[in-house]
Tab-separated table of C-alpha atoms in Angstrom:
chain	number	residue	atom	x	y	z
A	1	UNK	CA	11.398	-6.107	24.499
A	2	UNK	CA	14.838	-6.918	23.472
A	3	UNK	CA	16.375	-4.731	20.337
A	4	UNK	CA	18.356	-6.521	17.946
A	5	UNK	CA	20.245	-3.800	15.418
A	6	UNK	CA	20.609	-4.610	11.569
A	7	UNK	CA	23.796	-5.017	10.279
A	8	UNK	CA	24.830	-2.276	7.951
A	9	UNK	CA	26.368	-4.161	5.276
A	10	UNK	CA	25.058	-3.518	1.655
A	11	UNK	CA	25.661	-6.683	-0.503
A	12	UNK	CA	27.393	-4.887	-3.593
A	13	UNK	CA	24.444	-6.636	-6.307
A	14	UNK	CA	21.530	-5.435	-4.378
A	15	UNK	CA	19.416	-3.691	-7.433
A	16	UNK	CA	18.803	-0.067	-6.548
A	17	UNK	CA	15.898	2.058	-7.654
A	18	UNK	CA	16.034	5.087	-9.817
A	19	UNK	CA	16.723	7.132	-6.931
A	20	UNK	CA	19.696	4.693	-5.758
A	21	UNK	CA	18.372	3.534	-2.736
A	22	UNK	CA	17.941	-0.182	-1.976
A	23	UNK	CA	15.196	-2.291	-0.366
A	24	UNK	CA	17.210	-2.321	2.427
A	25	UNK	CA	17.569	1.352	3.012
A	26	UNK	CA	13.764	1.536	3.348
A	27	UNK	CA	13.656	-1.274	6.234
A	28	UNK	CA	13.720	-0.303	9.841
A	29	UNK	CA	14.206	-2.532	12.887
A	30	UNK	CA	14.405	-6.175	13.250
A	31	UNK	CA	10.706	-7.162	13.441
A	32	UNK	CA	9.497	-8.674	17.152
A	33	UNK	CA	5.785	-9.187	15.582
A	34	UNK	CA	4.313	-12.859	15.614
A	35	UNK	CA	4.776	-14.098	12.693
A	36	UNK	CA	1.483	-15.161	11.420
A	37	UNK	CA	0.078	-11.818	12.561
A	38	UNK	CA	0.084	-10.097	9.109
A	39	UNK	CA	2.149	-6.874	10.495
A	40	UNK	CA	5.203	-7.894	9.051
A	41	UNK	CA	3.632	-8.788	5.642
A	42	UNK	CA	2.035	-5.453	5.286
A	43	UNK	CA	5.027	-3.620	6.220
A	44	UNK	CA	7.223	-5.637	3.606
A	45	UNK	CA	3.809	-4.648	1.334
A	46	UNK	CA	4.266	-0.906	2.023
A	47	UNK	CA	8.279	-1.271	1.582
A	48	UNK	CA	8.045	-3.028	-1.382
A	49	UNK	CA	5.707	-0.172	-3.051
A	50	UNK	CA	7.852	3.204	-1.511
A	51	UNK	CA	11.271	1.534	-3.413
A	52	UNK	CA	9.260	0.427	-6.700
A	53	UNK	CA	7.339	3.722	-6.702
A	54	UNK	CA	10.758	5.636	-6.374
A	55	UNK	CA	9.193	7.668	-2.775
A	56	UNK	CA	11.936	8.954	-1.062
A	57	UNK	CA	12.166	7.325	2.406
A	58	UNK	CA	12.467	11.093	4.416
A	59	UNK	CA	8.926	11.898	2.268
A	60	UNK	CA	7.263	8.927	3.765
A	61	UNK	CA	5.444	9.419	7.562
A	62	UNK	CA	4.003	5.934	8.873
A	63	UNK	CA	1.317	6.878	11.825
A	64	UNK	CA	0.361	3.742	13.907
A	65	UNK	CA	-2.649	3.205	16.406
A	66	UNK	CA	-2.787	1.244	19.563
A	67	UNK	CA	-1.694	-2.673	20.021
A	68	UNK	CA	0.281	-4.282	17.667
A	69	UNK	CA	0.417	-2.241	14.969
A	70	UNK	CA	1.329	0.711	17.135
A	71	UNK	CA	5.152	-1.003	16.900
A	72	UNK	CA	4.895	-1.140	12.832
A	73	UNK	CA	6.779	2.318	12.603
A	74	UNK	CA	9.860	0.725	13.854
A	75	UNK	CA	9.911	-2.135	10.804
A	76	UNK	CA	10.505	0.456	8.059
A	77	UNK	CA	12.079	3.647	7.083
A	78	UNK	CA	13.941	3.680	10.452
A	79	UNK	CA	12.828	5.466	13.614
A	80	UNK	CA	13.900	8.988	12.835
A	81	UNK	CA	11.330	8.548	10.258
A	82	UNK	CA	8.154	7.818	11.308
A	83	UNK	CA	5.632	9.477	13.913
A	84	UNK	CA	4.007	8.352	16.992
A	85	UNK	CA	3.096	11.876	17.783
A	86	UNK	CA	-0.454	13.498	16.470
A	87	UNK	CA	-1.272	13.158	12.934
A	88	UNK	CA	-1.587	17.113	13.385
A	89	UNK	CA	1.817	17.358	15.041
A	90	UNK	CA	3.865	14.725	12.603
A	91	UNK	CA	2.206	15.773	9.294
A	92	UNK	CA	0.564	19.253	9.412
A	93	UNK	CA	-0.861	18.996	5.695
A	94	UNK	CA	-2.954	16.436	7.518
């Protein structure tokens, strides 16, 4: 699988939420999913919802299962972020 890195570059009129961050500080990795899969529409879905509801992105924990979706963690919220380990392990309020 090849790894493309996002650029870092914040356009200055990206809208910010009331915590300051952008939609772009919630996004992850380039996507590799097909596109008419779905993946990437729910992880835009799940985006879209942590920077409208104002959920800090380090209070967010996305836990993936086998196939396809086990790659979703990388598409948002950025690696250091999300969990492949044990729901037990990752999030022990579980």
């Amino acid at each position: 699988m090849t790894y493309i890195a996002k650029p870092r570059l914040h356009h200055p009129t990206l809208t910010c939420n009331a915590l300051g961050y952008t939609r772009r500080d919630y996004e992850g990795k380039v996507s590799t999913l097909c596109a008419g899969c779905g993946h990437d529409s729910i992880s835009a879905a799940i985006i879209q919802a942590c920077w409208e509801l104002d959920i800090e992105p380090h209070r967010v924990a996305k836990l993936s299962g086998i196939g396809c979706s086990s790659k979703t963690p990388d598409y948002f919220l950025g690696p250091s972020r999300t969990a492949s380990t044990p729901c037990t392990d990752a999030c022990p309020r579980c």
